[in-house]
Coordinates of C-alpha atoms in Angstrom, one line a residue:
M1 CA -15.4 -3.9 -25.3
L2 CA -14.7 -0.3 -26.2
R3 CA -18.1 1.3 -25.5
F4 CA -17.4 5.0 -26.1
L5 CA -14.6 7.1 -27.6
R6 CA -14.3 10.9 -27.2
V7 CA -11.7 13.0 -29.1
E8 CA -11.2 16.7 -28.5
H9 CA -9.1 19.1 -30.6
L10 CA -7.5 16.6 -32.9
P11 CA -6.6 18.2 -36.2
L12 CA -9.3 17.8 -38.8
I13 CA -11.4 15.6 -36.5
G14 CA -11.9 18.4 -34.0
C15 CA -14.3 17.1 -31.4
L16 CA -15.8 13.6 -31.9
E17 CA -17.9 11.3 -29.8
W18 CA -18.1 7.7 -31.0
E19 CA -20.4 5.1 -29.5
L20 CA -19.5 1.6 -30.5
D21 CA -21.3 -1.8 -30.5
P22 CA -20.0 -5.2 -29.8
G23 CA -19.2 -7.6 -32.6
F24 CA -17.7 -6.5 -36.0
T25 CA -17.6 -2.8 -36.7
V26 CA -16.5 -1.4 -40.1
V27 CA -15.2 2.1 -40.9
T28 CA -15.2 3.2 -44.5
G29 CA -14.6 6.4 -46.4
E30 CA -12.7 7.7 -49.4
T31 CA -8.9 7.7 -49.3
G32 CA -7.6 10.7 -47.3
A33 CA -10.9 11.2 -45.5
G34 CA -9.3 10.9 -42.1
K35 CA -9.8 7.2 -41.1
S36 CA -6.1 6.9 -40.2
L37 CA -6.5 9.8 -37.7
L38 CA -9.2 7.9 -35.9
I39 CA -7.0 4.8 -35.6
G40 CA -4.2 7.1 -34.5
A41 CA -6.4 8.4 -31.7
L42 CA -6.9 4.9 -30.4
G43 CA -3.2 4.4 -30.4
L44 CA -2.7 7.6 -28.4
L45 CA -5.3 6.4 -25.9
L46 CA -3.3 3.2 -25.4
G47 CA 0.1 4.9 -24.9
N48 CA 1.6 5.2 -28.4
R49 CA 4.1 8.0 -28.9
A50 CA 2.5 11.2 -30.0
D51 CA 3.6 13.0 -33.1
R52 CA 2.8 16.6 -32.2
S53 CA 2.8 17.8 -35.8
L54 CA -0.1 15.4 -36.5
Y55 CA -2.0 15.4 -33.2
L56 CA -2.0 18.9 -31.9
D57 CA -4.4 21.6 -33.0
G58 CA -2.7 24.9 -32.4
E59 CA -2.4 25.9 -28.8
K60 CA -5.3 23.7 -27.6
T61 CA -4.9 20.6 -25.5
C62 CA -5.7 17.4 -27.5
S63 CA -7.4 14.7 -25.4
V64 CA -8.6 11.2 -26.1
E65 CA -11.0 9.4 -23.7
G66 CA -12.3 5.9 -23.9
E67 CA -14.9 4.0 -21.8
F68 CA -14.4 0.2 -21.7
F69 CA -16.7 -2.5 -20.3
L70 CA -14.9 -5.7 -19.2
E71 CA -16.0 -9.2 -18.4
E72 CA -15.5 -10.3 -14.8
G73 CA -12.2 -12.2 -15.2
A74 CA -10.6 -9.4 -17.3
A75 CA -11.9 -6.8 -14.8
E76 CA -10.3 -8.6 -11.8
T77 CA -7.0 -9.0 -13.6
L78 CA -6.8 -5.4 -14.7
S79 CA -7.9 -4.2 -11.2
S80 CA -4.9 -5.9 -9.7
L81 CA -2.6 -4.0 -12.1
L82 CA -4.4 -0.7 -11.3
E83 CA -4.4 -1.1 -7.5
S84 CA -0.6 -1.9 -7.6
S85 CA 0.0 1.3 -9.5
G86 CA -2.2 3.4 -7.2
A87 CA -5.3 3.8 -9.5
D88 CA -8.8 2.9 -8.5
P89 CA -10.0 -0.6 -9.6
C90 CA -12.7 -1.3 -12.1
E91 CA -16.2 -1.0 -10.7
E92 CA -18.9 -3.2 -12.3
G93 CA -16.5 -3.9 -15.1
R94 CA -16.3 -0.2 -16.1
L95 CA -12.9 1.3 -17.1
L96 CA -12.2 4.9 -18.0
V97 CA -9.0 5.8 -19.8
K98 CA -8.0 9.3 -20.7
R99 CA -4.9 10.9 -22.2
S100 CA -4.3 14.7 -22.6
L101 CA -1.6 16.1 -24.8
P102 CA -0.9 19.9 -24.3
A103 CA 0.7 22.0 -26.9
S104 CA 3.8 22.0 -24.8
G105 CA 5.0 19.8 -22.0
A106 CA 4.5 16.1 -21.3
S107 CA 1.2 14.2 -21.8
R108 CA -0.9 13.3 -18.8
Q109 CA -2.7 10.0 -18.4
F110 CA -5.7 9.0 -16.2
V111 CA -7.2 5.6 -15.5
N112 CA -10.5 5.6 -13.6
G113 CA -9.9 9.3 -12.8
C114 CA -6.5 8.7 -11.2
S115 CA -3.3 10.1 -12.7
T116 CA -0.9 7.4 -13.8
T117 CA 2.3 6.9 -15.7
L118 CA 2.6 6.3 -19.5
T119 CA 4.1 2.8 -18.6
V120 CA 1.0 1.8 -16.7
L121 CA -1.2 3.2 -19.6
R122 CA 0.7 1.0 -22.0
Q123 CA 0.3 -2.0 -19.8
V124 CA -3.5 -1.4 -19.7
G125 CA -3.5 -0.9 -23.5
D126 CA -1.6 -4.2 -24.0
S127 CA -4.2 -6.1 -22.1
L128 CA -7.2 -4.4 -23.9
L129 CA -6.4 -3.8 -27.6
D130 CA -4.3 -4.9 -30.5
L131 CA -3.9 -2.6 -33.5
H132 CA -2.9 -4.3 -36.7
G133 CA -1.8 -2.1 -39.5
P134 CA 0.5 0.9 -40.0
H135 CA -0.2 2.0 -36.4
E136 CA 1.0 -1.2 -34.8
H137 CA 0.2 -2.1 -31.2
Q138 CA 0.6 -5.8 -31.4
S139 CA 1.0 -8.2 -28.5
L140 CA 1.6 -11.1 -30.9
L141 CA 5.0 -9.6 -32.0
Q142 CA 6.4 -10.5 -28.6
R143 CA 7.9 -14.0 -28.1
S144 CA 6.4 -14.3 -24.6
S145 CA 2.9 -13.7 -26.0
Q146 CA 3.5 -16.2 -28.8
L147 CA 4.5 -18.9 -26.3
F148 CA 1.6 -18.1 -24.1
L149 CA -0.9 -18.4 -26.9
L150 CA 0.6 -21.6 -28.2
D151 CA 0.3 -23.1 -24.8
A152 CA -3.3 -21.9 -24.5
F153 CA -4.2 -23.1 -27.9
G154 CA -2.9 -26.6 -27.0
G155 CA -4.5 -26.6 -23.6
L156 CA -1.0 -27.0 -22.0
Q157 CA -1.6 -24.6 -19.1
A158 CA -1.7 -27.4 -16.5
L159 CA 1.5 -28.9 -17.8
V160 CA 3.2 -25.5 -17.8
A161 CA 2.0 -24.9 -14.2
H162 CA 3.4 -28.3 -13.2
V163 CA 6.8 -27.4 -14.7
G164 CA 6.7 -24.1 -13.0
E165 CA 5.9 -25.7 -9.6
I166 CA 8.8 -28.2 -9.8
Y167 CA 11.1 -25.4 -11.0
E168 CA 10.3 -23.2 -8.0
K169 CA 11.0 -26.1 -5.6
L170 CA 14.3 -26.8 -7.4
E171 CA 15.3 -23.2 -7.3
W172 CA 14.5 -23.0 -3.6
A173 CA 16.7 -26.1 -3.0
R174 CA 19.5 -24.5 -5.0
R175 CA 19.3 -21.3 -3.2
R176 CA 19.3 -23.0 0.2
E177 CA 22.2 -25.1 -0.9
Q178 CA 24.2 -22.0 -1.9
M179 CA 23.6 -20.6 1.5
L180 CA 25.5 -23.4 3.0
S181 CA 28.7 -22.2 1.3
D182 CA 28.0 -18.5 1.2
P183 CA 31.2 -16.7 2.4
E184 CA 29.2 -13.8 3.9
R185 CA 27.0 -16.2 5.8
E186 CA 30.0 -18.0 7.1
R187 CA 31.6 -14.7 8.2
R188 CA 28.5 -13.8 10.1
R189 CA 28.4 -17.2 11.7
L190 CA 32.0 -16.8 12.9
L191 CA 31.3 -13.4 14.3
R192 CA 28.3 -14.7 16.2
M193 CA 30.3 -17.6 17.6
N194 CA 32.9 -15.2 18.8
V195 CA 30.3 -13.1 20.6
I196 CA 28.9 -16.2 22.3
Q197 CA 32.3 -17.4 23.3
E198 CA 33.5 -14.0 24.5
I199 CA 30.5 -13.2 26.6
G200 CA 29.9 -16.8 27.7
D201 CA 33.5 -17.3 28.8
A202 CA 33.3 -14.1 30.9
A203 CA 30.3 -15.6 32.8
V204 CA 28.8 -12.2 33.4
R205 CA 26.4 -11.7 36.3
L206 CA 24.2 -8.6 36.2
E207 CA 24.8 -7.7 39.9
E208 CA 28.6 -8.2 40.0
E209 CA 29.5 -4.8 38.7
E210 CA 28.2 -3.1 41.8
E211 CA 29.9 -5.7 44.0
I212 CA 33.3 -5.2 42.3
L213 CA 33.1 -1.4 42.6
R214 CA 32.3 -1.6 46.3
E215 CA 35.1 -4.1 47.0
L216 CA 37.6 -2.1 44.9
E217 CA 36.7 1.0 46.9
L218 CA 37.3 -0.9 50.1
S219 CA 40.6 -2.4 48.9
R220 CA 42.0 0.9 47.7
H221 CA 41.4 2.5 51.2
G222 CA 42.2 -0.7 53.2
W223 CA 45.2 0.7 55.3
K224 CA 43.4 3.9 56.2
L225 CA 40.3 2.0 57.3
L226 CA 42.4 -0.4 59.4
E227 CA 44.0 2.5 61.2
M228 CA 40.6 4.1 61.8
V229 CA 39.2 0.8 63.2
G230 CA 42.3 0.4 65.4
E231 CA 41.8 3.9 66.8
L232 CA 38.1 3.2 67.5
N233 CA 39.1 0.0 69.2
A234 CA 41.6 1.8 71.4
L235 CA 39.1 4.5 72.4
L236 CA 36.4 2.0 73.2
F237 CA 37.8 -1.2 74.4
T238 CA 41.3 -0.8 76.0
E239 CA 41.9 -0.5 79.8
E240 CA 41.1 3.2 79.7
G241 CA 38.6 2.8 77.0
A242 CA 34.9 3.5 77.0
L243 CA 33.8 0.0 77.9
E244 CA 36.0 0.0 81.0
R245 CA 34.7 3.4 82.1
V246 CA 31.1 2.2 81.6
S247 CA 31.9 -0.8 83.9
R248 CA 33.2 1.5 86.6
A249 CA 30.2 3.7 86.2
R250 CA 27.9 0.7 86.7
R251 CA 29.5 0.0 90.1
V252 CA 29.0 3.6 91.2
L253 CA 25.4 3.4 89.9
A254 CA 24.8 0.3 92.0
G255 CA 25.6 2.3 95.1
W256 CA 23.3 5.0 94.0
S257 CA 20.5 2.5 93.4
S258 CA 21.0 1.0 96.9
L259 CA 20.3 4.4 98.5
D260 CA 17.6 5.6 96.1
A261 CA 16.4 2.9 93.8
P262 CA 13.6 4.9 92.2
G263 CA 15.8 7.9 91.5
A264 CA 18.6 5.7 89.9
A265 CA 16.3 3.5 87.8
K266 CA 16.4 5.6 84.6
A267 CA 20.1 6.2 84.8
E268 CA 20.7 2.5 85.4
E269 CA 18.5 1.6 82.3
L270 CA 20.4 4.0 80.0
L271 CA 23.8 2.8 81.3
E272 CA 22.9 -0.8 80.6
A273 CA 21.9 0.1 77.1
A274 CA 25.2 1.9 76.6
A275 CA 27.0 -1.3 77.7
V276 CA 25.1 -3.4 75.3
G277 CA 25.8 -1.0 72.4
L278 CA 29.5 -1.0 73.1
R279 CA 29.6 -4.8 73.1
E280 CA 27.8 -4.9 69.8
M281 CA 30.2 -2.2 68.5
E282 CA 33.1 -4.4 69.5
T283 CA 31.7 -7.3 67.6
L284 CA 31.2 -5.1 64.5
L285 CA 34.8 -3.8 64.6
I286 CA 36.2 -7.3 64.9
D287 CA 34.1 -8.6 61.9
Y288 CA 34.9 -5.5 59.8
R289 CA 38.6 -5.8 60.5
E290 CA 38.6 -9.5 59.5
R291 CA 36.8 -8.6 56.2
L292 CA 39.1 -5.7 55.6
E293 CA 42.1 -7.9 54.8
V294 CA 44.4 -6.0 52.5
D295 CA 45.5 -8.3 49.7
P296 CA 47.4 -6.8 46.7
E297 CA 46.7 -9.9 44.5
R298 CA 42.9 -9.6 45.3
L299 CA 43.1 -5.9 44.3
N300 CA 44.8 -6.8 41.0
A301 CA 42.2 -9.5 40.3
L302 CA 39.4 -7.0 40.9
E303 CA 40.9 -4.5 38.6
Q304 CA 41.3 -7.1 35.8
R305 CA 37.7 -8.3 36.2
R306 CA 36.5 -4.7 36.0
S307 CA 38.5 -4.2 32.8
V308 CA 36.9 -7.3 31.3
L309 CA 33.4 -6.0 32.1
E310 CA 34.2 -2.5 30.7
G311 CA 35.6 -4.1 27.5
L312 CA 32.3 -6.1 27.0
K313 CA 30.3 -3.0 27.6
R314 CA 32.2 -1.0 25.0
K315 CA 31.6 -3.7 22.4
Y316 CA 28.1 -4.9 23.3
G317 CA 26.8 -2.3 25.9
P318 CA 26.5 0.4 27.1
T319 CA 25.3 -1.7 30.1
L320 CA 25.8 -5.2 31.4
S321 CA 22.1 -5.7 30.6
D322 CA 22.8 -5.0 27.0
V323 CA 25.7 -7.3 27.0
L324 CA 23.6 -10.2 28.3
R325 CA 20.8 -9.3 25.8
T326 CA 23.4 -9.5 23.0
L327 CA 24.4 -12.9 24.3
R328 CA 20.8 -14.2 24.3
A329 CA 20.2 -12.8 20.8
A330 CA 23.3 -14.5 19.4
E331 CA 22.4 -17.8 21.1
R332 CA 18.9 -17.6 19.6
E333 CA 20.2 -16.8 16.2
R334 CA 22.6 -19.7 16.5
S335 CA 19.8 -22.1 17.4
E336 CA 17.7 -20.8 14.5
E337 CA 20.6 -21.1 12.1
E338 CA 21.3 -24.7 13.2
E339 CA 17.7 -25.6 12.5
E340 CA 17.8 -23.8 9.2
L341 CA 21.0 -25.5 8.2
R342 CA 19.4 -28.9 9.0
H343 CA 16.6 -28.0 6.7
H344 CA 18.9 -26.8 4.0
R345 CA 21.0 -30.0 4.1
Q346 CA 17.8 -31.9 3.7
L347 CA 16.8 -29.8 0.7
A348 CA 20.3 -30.2 -0.8
E349 CA 19.9 -34.0 -0.5
E350 CA 16.5 -33.7 -2.3
R351 CA 17.9 -31.5 -5.1
P352 CA 19.1 -34.4 -7.4
G353 CA 15.7 -35.9 -7.3
L354 CA 14.0 -32.6 -8.1
E355 CA 16.4 -32.1 -11.0
R356 CA 15.3 -35.4 -12.5
L357 CA 11.6 -34.6 -12.0
F358 CA 12.1 -31.1 -13.6
E359 CA 13.9 -32.6 -16.6
E360 CA 11.2 -35.1 -17.1
A361 CA 8.5 -32.5 -16.8
Y362 CA 10.0 -29.9 -19.2
R363 CA 10.9 -32.6 -21.8
Q364 CA 7.2 -33.7 -21.6
L365 CA 6.1 -30.1 -22.1
S366 CA 8.5 -29.7 -25.0
E367 CA 7.2 -32.7 -26.8
A368 CA 3.6 -31.6 -26.3
R369 CA 4.4 -28.1 -27.5
R370 CA 6.0 -29.4 -30.7
R371 CA 2.8 -31.4 -31.4
V372 CA 0.7 -28.3 -30.8
G373 CA 3.1 -26.3 -33.0
E374 CA 2.5 -28.7 -35.9
T375 CA -1.3 -28.4 -35.5
L376 CA -1.1 -24.6 -35.2
T377 CA 1.1 -24.4 -38.4
Q378 CA -1.4 -26.5 -40.3
K379 CA -4.5 -24.5 -39.2
V380 CA -2.8 -21.0 -39.7
S381 CA -1.5 -22.1 -43.2
H382 CA -5.1 -23.1 -44.1
E383 CA -6.5 -19.8 -43.0
L384 CA -3.7 -17.9 -44.9
A385 CA -4.7 -19.8 -48.1
E386 CA -8.3 -18.7 -47.5
L387 CA -7.1 -15.1 -47.1
G388 CA -5.2 -14.9 -50.4
F389 CA -1.8 -16.4 -49.4
P390 CA -2.0 -19.8 -51.1
R391 CA 1.7 -20.3 -51.2
A392 CA 2.7 -18.4 -48.0
E393 CA 4.8 -20.2 -45.4
F394 CA 4.1 -20.1 -41.7
C395 CA 6.1 -22.1 -39.1
V396 CA 7.0 -22.1 -35.5
D397 CA 10.7 -21.8 -34.7
W398 CA 11.8 -23.3 -31.5
I399 CA 14.6 -21.5 -29.6
T400 CA 16.2 -23.5 -26.9
R401 CA 16.8 -21.6 -23.7
P402 CA 20.4 -21.7 -22.3
H403 CA 18.9 -22.9 -19.0
P404 CA 15.3 -24.3 -18.7
G405 CA 13.1 -22.2 -16.5
R406 CA 9.7 -22.0 -15.0
R407 CA 8.1 -21.9 -18.5
G408 CA 10.1 -24.8 -19.9
A409 CA 13.2 -25.3 -22.0
E410 CA 12.3 -23.2 -25.1
E411 CA 10.9 -20.0 -26.5
V412 CA 9.0 -19.8 -29.8
E413 CA 9.2 -17.4 -32.7
F414 CA 6.4 -17.3 -35.2
L415 CA 7.9 -17.1 -38.7
F416 CA 6.1 -16.0 -41.9
A417 CA 7.0 -15.7 -45.5
P418 CA 4.0 -14.2 -47.6
N419 CA 5.7 -15.0 -50.9
P420 CA 7.4 -18.2 -52.2
G421 CA 11.1 -18.2 -52.7
R422 CA 11.9 -16.2 -49.6
P423 CA 12.8 -17.7 -46.2
P424 CA 10.2 -17.1 -43.4
L425 CA 11.2 -14.3 -41.0
P426 CA 9.9 -13.2 -37.5
L427 CA 6.6 -11.5 -37.8
R428 CA 8.0 -8.0 -37.1
E429 CA 10.3 -8.4 -40.1
A430 CA 8.2 -10.5 -42.5
A431 CA 5.6 -8.4 -44.4
S432 CA 4.1 -5.1 -45.3
S433 CA 1.4 -3.7 -43.0
G434 CA -1.4 -5.0 -45.2
E435 CA 0.1 -8.5 -45.4
M436 CA 0.8 -8.4 -41.7
A437 CA -2.8 -7.4 -40.9
R438 CA -4.2 -10.3 -42.9
F439 CA -1.7 -12.7 -41.3
M440 CA -2.8 -11.5 -37.9
L441 CA -6.4 -12.1 -39.0
A442 CA -5.5 -15.7 -39.9
L443 CA -3.7 -16.2 -36.6
K444 CA -6.4 -14.5 -34.6
T445 CA -9.0 -16.7 -36.2
V446 CA -7.2 -19.8 -35.1
L447 CA -6.4 -18.5 -31.7
A448 CA -9.7 -16.6 -31.1
A449 CA -10.9 -18.9 -28.3
V450 CA -7.7 -18.5 -26.3
D451 CA -6.6 -15.0 -27.1
H452 CA -7.0 -12.8 -24.0
V453 CA -6.9 -9.4 -25.8
P454 CA -10.6 -8.5 -26.2
I455 CA -10.5 -5.7 -28.8
L456 CA -8.9 -6.1 -32.3
V457 CA -8.4 -3.2 -34.7
F458 CA -7.4 -3.9 -38.3
D459 CA -6.2 -1.1 -40.7
E460 CA -5.4 -1.7 -44.4
I461 CA -6.2 -5.4 -44.1
D462 CA -7.5 -5.3 -47.7
A463 CA -4.3 -4.2 -49.3
N464 CA -3.8 -6.1 -52.6
V465 CA -7.1 -8.1 -52.0
A466 CA -10.0 -8.5 -54.4
G467 CA -12.7 -10.9 -55.5
E468 CA -13.3 -14.1 -53.6
T469 CA -10.5 -13.4 -51.1
A470 CA -12.3 -10.2 -50.1
W471 CA -15.4 -12.2 -49.1
K472 CA -13.3 -14.5 -47.1
V473 CA -11.5 -11.7 -45.3
G474 CA -15.0 -10.3 -44.4
A475 CA -16.2 -13.7 -43.2
H476 CA -13.1 -14.2 -41.0
L477 CA -13.7 -10.8 -39.4
R478 CA -17.3 -11.5 -38.9
N479 CA -16.6 -14.8 -37.2
L480 CA -13.8 -13.3 -35.1
G481 CA -16.3 -10.7 -34.0
R482 CA -18.3 -13.4 -32.2
Q483 CA -15.5 -13.7 -29.6
H484 CA -13.9 -10.3 -29.8
Q485 CA -14.8 -6.8 -30.5
V486 CA -13.4 -6.2 -34.0
I487 CA -13.0 -2.8 -35.6
C488 CA -11.8 -2.7 -39.3
V489 CA -11.0 0.2 -41.5
T490 CA -11.6 -1.1 -45.1
H491 CA -11.9 0.0 -48.7
L492 CA -13.6 -3.3 -49.8
A493 CA -17.4 -3.5 -50.1
P494 CA -17.4 -7.3 -49.5
V495 CA -15.7 -6.7 -46.1
A496 CA -17.8 -3.7 -45.2
A497 CA -21.1 -5.6 -46.1
Q498 CA -20.4 -8.2 -43.4
G499 CA -20.1 -5.7 -40.5
D500 CA -22.5 -5.7 -37.6
S501 CA -22.3 -1.9 -37.6
H502 CA -21.0 0.5 -40.2
F503 CA -19.5 4.0 -39.8
R504 CA -18.4 6.4 -42.5
V505 CA -15.7 9.0 -42.3
R506 CA -16.1 12.0 -44.7
K507 CA -13.8 15.0 -45.3
E508 CA -15.7 18.3 -45.7
H509 CA -14.4 21.6 -47.0
S510 CA -15.8 25.0 -46.1
A511 CA -14.7 28.6 -46.0
E512 CA -13.6 28.0 -42.4
G513 CA -11.3 25.2 -43.5
T514 CA -11.3 21.4 -43.7
S515 CA -12.9 19.0 -41.2
V516 CA -13.8 15.4 -40.8
S517 CA -17.3 14.1 -40.1
F518 CA -18.1 10.7 -38.6
E519 CA -21.5 9.1 -38.8
R520 CA -23.2 5.8 -38.1
L521 CA -25.0 4.6 -41.3
S522 CA -28.5 3.4 -41.5
L523 CA -29.4 0.4 -43.7
L524 CA -30.2 2.7 -46.7
Q525 CA -27.0 4.7 -46.2
R526 CA -25.0 1.5 -46.0
K527 CA -26.3 0.4 -49.4
E528 CA -25.4 3.7 -50.9
E529 CA -21.9 3.5 -49.3
L530 CA -21.3 0.0 -50.6
A531 CA -22.4 1.1 -54.0
R532 CA -19.9 3.9 -53.9
M533 CA -17.2 1.5 -52.9
L534 CA -18.2 -0.8 -55.8
G535 CA -17.6 1.9 -58.3
G536 CA -20.5 4.4 -58.1
K537 CA -24.2 4.7 -57.3
S538 CA -25.4 3.0 -60.5
E539 CA -28.5 0.8 -60.5
E540 CA -26.3 -2.2 -60.9
S541 CA -24.1 -1.2 -57.9
L542 CA -27.0 -0.4 -55.7
A543 CA -28.7 -3.7 -56.5
L544 CA -25.4 -5.6 -55.8
A545 CA -25.0 -3.7 -52.6
E546 CA -28.5 -4.6 -51.5
R547 CA -27.9 -8.3 -52.2
M548 CA -24.6 -8.2 -50.3
L549 CA -26.4 -6.6 -47.2
S550 CA -29.2 -9.1 -47.4
G551 CA -26.8 -12.1 -47.3
G552 CA -27.7 -13.1 -50.8
P553 CA -25.4 -15.0 -53.2
R554 CA -21.9 -13.6 -53.7
P555 CA -21.4 -11.7 -56.9
A556 CA -18.8 -13.0 -59.3
S557 CA -15.4 -11.8 -58.6
S558 CA -15.3 -9.9 -61.9
S559 CA -18.1 -7.7 -60.8
I560 CA -16.3 -6.5 -57.6
R561 CA -13.5 -4.0 -57.9
R562 CA -11.8 -1.9 -55.3
Q563 CA -12.2 1.8 -55.7
E564 CA -8.8 3.2 -56.8
D565 CA -7.2 5.5 -54.3

């Protein structure tokens, strides 16, 4: 419910604080007293476009602030919207909404103290309040809302959810099936296979690059190295080489040792080590020379292999580690894709069965909706007759979707013709504001238990209404107030008498200018206000007003007349 409304610097109204009650609230006052400005302030709070010529008071900033208290379910739903938009969620069901309109520049909006966009403010307003009258803010004018309410009225939510569940499965299968023939997917698959084949065929080893470089270096300098090895061999191992000289030295050393063994021992040890080292050197040179075979074909093969590795590094590198990492990633993606494709093929095989289930489900939903539509038509037509439209026509128009979706195969459009002889039209085109307000009252009465919008505001609902119909309008509003917070601006005493609370708007003139006052009426003040609305504060009017407030018998229709504007 709307618990509190504060308005600042609105022309005529000035600064106003309004504390509201649950149930059915009526607002009365003479024509031109400023009631429409109050309704306009509510519209501003909920995101309606601001007419600066009407809502700005000089250079001052106009602001409208409302405090709402929500039931647990509504608070959770709205908190999700607020959190997704960056605003603070509702705490203990309390919601604060504020809108400021400076003399120049764009308006500013705040929800729970956090700045937000006008779009978010309108979304909040759509979930909280419907304005019916010249300042329209009506969720029921939208086809999506009409279908939602019809389903809720008929208790079809489980069937709608079933259709949506099958539809999601079917769409998933369709999307997966499309992926099998997606040209872009096939292009990526071929690129991946090329990568795997190119790197796989190359049989890359991480350590081979260093081996190739070393072997290439040896191959490029093979002849020079052979020459050097040959020269070393000649110096060390020919007849005049170092090994022969060491052998002769050992014979001389043997004579020295025979004459002075202790003195020659160290020299003999060193000479023996030199001989061993030269023999090892000889073995090394032989092995190296055998490995140093100069083969032009081998050199060419090494160069080609090096070129292959460099090409792979340019494409998938910059190192062989990166090349191998690319290969492993491509193989992993191939494996995942093969598994996914197996799953997609399975889904594609299931799709015909899902299509049959979906068709059966949405046809069942369509049949149920048409039965509910007939019931809704009968009930709303009955309520319209009660509200002064005995020959009005209301019907539900079914619009077939080109392609059935998650909410079924059709949309609905509520059609209404207030006067006989004219075809019924969509609600937004069908009637004047007063007729539309009464139609909405009839529809809201039927849908009261399932309508999720908690606050309903009716303006000019009593246009062209008098007598018995006025009593029925008031009774409908009172009953509607048991499930919603209802605010009604009215000129009819029979409507005002049935309110749970009553406020009066009065225009006052002074030397300083014109202003509007707004007050809650006591029981005595209500009686006087009703008497005024009945034609004046005569004894008869006061007595009639008292009977109306006490719930006494209704006066004859001839004794009730609307005060002329």
